[in-house]
Amino acid sequence: MDAIGLWIGAFLTLGIMSFLYKDNPWYKLSESIFVGVSAGYWFITLFWDSIYSKFYIGVSQEGDNYLYVGAILGLMMLMRLIPKVGWISRWPLAFIVGAISGFYLINYFSSNIMRQVANTVMPLFSTDYGQSLFSASVGTIIDNILVAGGTFAGLVYFFFSKEHKGAFGATAKVGIWVIMVTFGATFGYTVMSRMSLLIGRMDFIFGDWLGLIK
Amino acid sequence: MDDQLYRQPVFRVFQIFLIIFTVLAGSIFAQDPAIGLTDSADVFVPAPPGAVKATDVVYDQGGAVDLEWELSPDDDGSLKVSGYYICRREVGGEDYRLVDSVMAGVRTFVDETVEQDHTYQYMVAVNGDCSTAPSEESNSITPDMEWLNFGLSNLFIIGLVICGSVIYFIAHAKRGKKFFIRKIAGLEAVDEAIGRATEMGRPILFVPGILDMDDVQTIAALTILGRVSRVVADYDTKINVPVSRSLVMTAARETIKSSYMAAGRPDAYSDDMAAYITDEQFGYVAAVDGMMVREKPATCFLLGAFFAESLILAETGNSIGAIQIAGTARPAQLPFFVAACDFTLIGEELFAASAYLSGEPKQMGSLKGQDVGKAIAMVFIVLGVITTTLAQAWDIGVFTWISDLLHDLFQVTS
Amino acid sequence: MKKEFLVYIGILILAIILYFFVTEPVTFSPTVSLIIIGLIGLALVLIFVRTIMGKLVGRRTVFSFVAISVVVPFFMTVEQPIQTSPEVQSLYQAVLDLKPGSKVLVSFDYDPPSAPELQPMAETFFSLCLERDLRIIIMGLWPQGPQQAEMALQKVMDEPAIASKNYRYGIDYVNLGFQVGNEFVIQRMGDDISSMFQTDYYGTPYDSLPLMRNITNFSNIDFSFNLSAGYPGTVEWVQVAVDRYGVDLGAGNTAVQAPQMYPYLRAGQLKGLLGGLNGAAEFEKAAGRIGKGTKFMVSQSFSHVIVIAFIIIGNAAFFLGERRRKEEVVE
């Protein structure tokens, strides 16, 4: 059985990869299988992990009647698929958007704004109170200037209430350059990530399937 | 040996000497507990620790009590004390039970195994080598959960200012006030891109991301879809909107239908314009890629929340020669859009574009309110960096005061 | 269509030959490895020269070179030196600072597509924890996460050094399984873990697990480690578990989202960070273990060199092409 699974996995892997040459029947077949199986998998996962284990078990075995509220909201959400009563789905959607916004408001304010601003406020050139103005190492000074200056310039770029002209525009220009450098670093990291996935697949093909590598 | 030997004076002296020697030896060895204790009166018992004070830990879930006590006078680093036992009982119930132990020299402990609204008392027993001496009982304490966490007041103030600005600007926008939004490069290309598709007689592909309607990026994408489909309806071009979530499909269909009706072309609308593919990320990508290669759209809009599939979509669109306008607020995906697409709406530019195109007061007001937040961050960063740098270098009073104030203002304790 | 089927049959025949008739792993000697490296280098130089001469290469050539750079190192006997970066070292140190018997919560928030990067991290982390007699509590916010955990745990448990310790399920480690709810699961765990996980991965009631008896919420957990490939993941753990409940958190991320975590690392919200396959290899180095992270790094490095080479070639083609177009316009 393992061997059959390996051959099917290899067949589908190579089929999807054949798209790199050009669109062909093997790719189309693999794509269709993948789309169909993934849709089916997610349906089953959502049914067993959400509806059965959360709702049915919760209500029937644990007596958590609050789950009925969630179930009713879920059914109301499905009314969107019936045009005549589609307006009913706005209520659970409003509940979800409101609850998630309220939940995230504190999280994002705390983690992504407050702590980051607090961490950006730093002494640029020195390390301790009473130390001389340039007591930090050159590397640390450059690091601090880049972080503080880059953060400020990036914020200026995303300020939409003022036209990017003059000194403000120049700062915004610095900001977009900093952002682009960041994108370059992120791109480099992502190339590594994609290569890792390819390496994983090749390890499967040449290692697990063909047994050519240890 | 006969009895006469025992009666000899020398032997008597020897016997007495032997007895004295045995007693002395026994008492010397008996003083070392490692060798053997024969009498509990010889055990060293350290002095008990001083007053134990129990206080409720503030701003928690009601499940922790803070203990503090004075060290035993014998806890002076001379190893007479090896540690302390923390014991607890529930008032009106059981006996004292051991909760935990700490090392010598430690005078505080946080008991995180209590339950809210139960009343407890504590004793701390000093642990000598083979003895313990308990303290007096502590005060009774009932751990509680506060209604408000005043330790997060600064978070509340900042949140109030930013949210207040958003509400203020939304109210102004509803009264008809026009707000200025700076030029956004990708927006100006929208009409041109749709015109190109019309001239070439090829369809337009619009991908509104892969998250559901609860994600704000999807909502922004659908707002832009409304504008795009209005232009598409005017130009009589074909549009395809493959989606990854069923609710997004319904919302997309409503949006496109409204646009076609506003353009006076309800007959040209078809439900097939927005089709559900699959929830699975790469299954969706595979299908959209196939669509791109087979139908060869002239223009691709990739707007919304994307994950790993972003580069695959952008690269495939590039390979078929389509003009691509992308936008997402997910920083990890922006590099691919910037590299592979003709125009990219970076981060918040997506929401600005959505506000600009829709002109909706809530979106415009939100954008202006967020600008207030950014302005606050910019001002405080500049002020904070200058004052902290100067304070660290010269320790001048006012700079130090401002620096500490700013640090406290933005510090969040958990 | 006929041509395509001929190609399919050719690939099938090749696969059958390799599968059934090549039974031993293939390894190139160091000499052959160096010759291959030299040949690839020469080919790149040739492509560069041809590009300068105006003869551009197609993207299929680029794909072929990437495939060769990934596959060929599997067979080569080349080692790559690996240096541990500060963020990896701080994570390693954070684990070393835990006393034997400490409870470690490991959240598996990824699925099989991200396994090449994150699975080596998981295996090394498990190995480190079990060597140091730490107690492991596994959970997942992604459906396939706990299954990935089982695979990693099984592999580590089979290692002789760990197998000899005879760790017992339910006492030394547990797998609580997957729970739907994303960040709300983390929020509820801050109050009461058993409210989210009534049973474990195998259906055993929470209270029947000896390891979980004295664990109510995060305050009873000594360290948390999150392996994340997207949403929900490290960002949610930082925002909820760290900022609200003061959890000590280390993270392993795919390389795509690792750059986003550096602000959290810098602000002290993360105790350490492993980024991508490189992070996995560095972690293995720090832990003194050779796993797939280390083995794959050679392929990783080769493919990066190929990418850099083609970036140079591509830019040369672009700028030379611009110059030619300008010359044609002038003429």
CSV table of C-alpha atoms in Angstrom, one decimal, chain C residues 91 105 223-226 234 237-238 241-242 247-251 269-272:
chain,number,residue,atom,x,y,z
C,91,LEU,CA,16.2,30.1,21.5
C,105,LEU,CA,3.9,23.6,25.1
C,223,PHE,CA,8.0,27.6,27.9
C,224,SER,CA,6.1,27.6,24.6
C,225,PHE,CA,7.4,26.9,21.1
C,226,ASN,CA,5.4,27.7,18.0
C,234,THR,CA,3.3,33.1,15.6
C,237,TRP,CA,0.6,33.6,19.7
C,238,VAL,CA,2.6,36.8,20.3
C,241,ALA,CA,-0.3,34.5,24.7
C,242,VAL,CA,2.8,36.7,25.1
C,247,VAL,CA,4.1,33.5,28.1
C,248,ASP,CA,7.8,32.8,27.2
C,249,LEU,CA,7.6,32.1,23.5
C,250,GLY,CA,10.1,30.8,20.9
C,251,ALA,CA,9.1,30.5,17.3
C,269,GLN,CA,8.2,39.4,22.6
C,270,LEU,CA,10.0,36.4,21.2
C,271,LYS,CA,12.8,34.6,23.1
C,272,GLY,CA,14.3,33.2,19.9
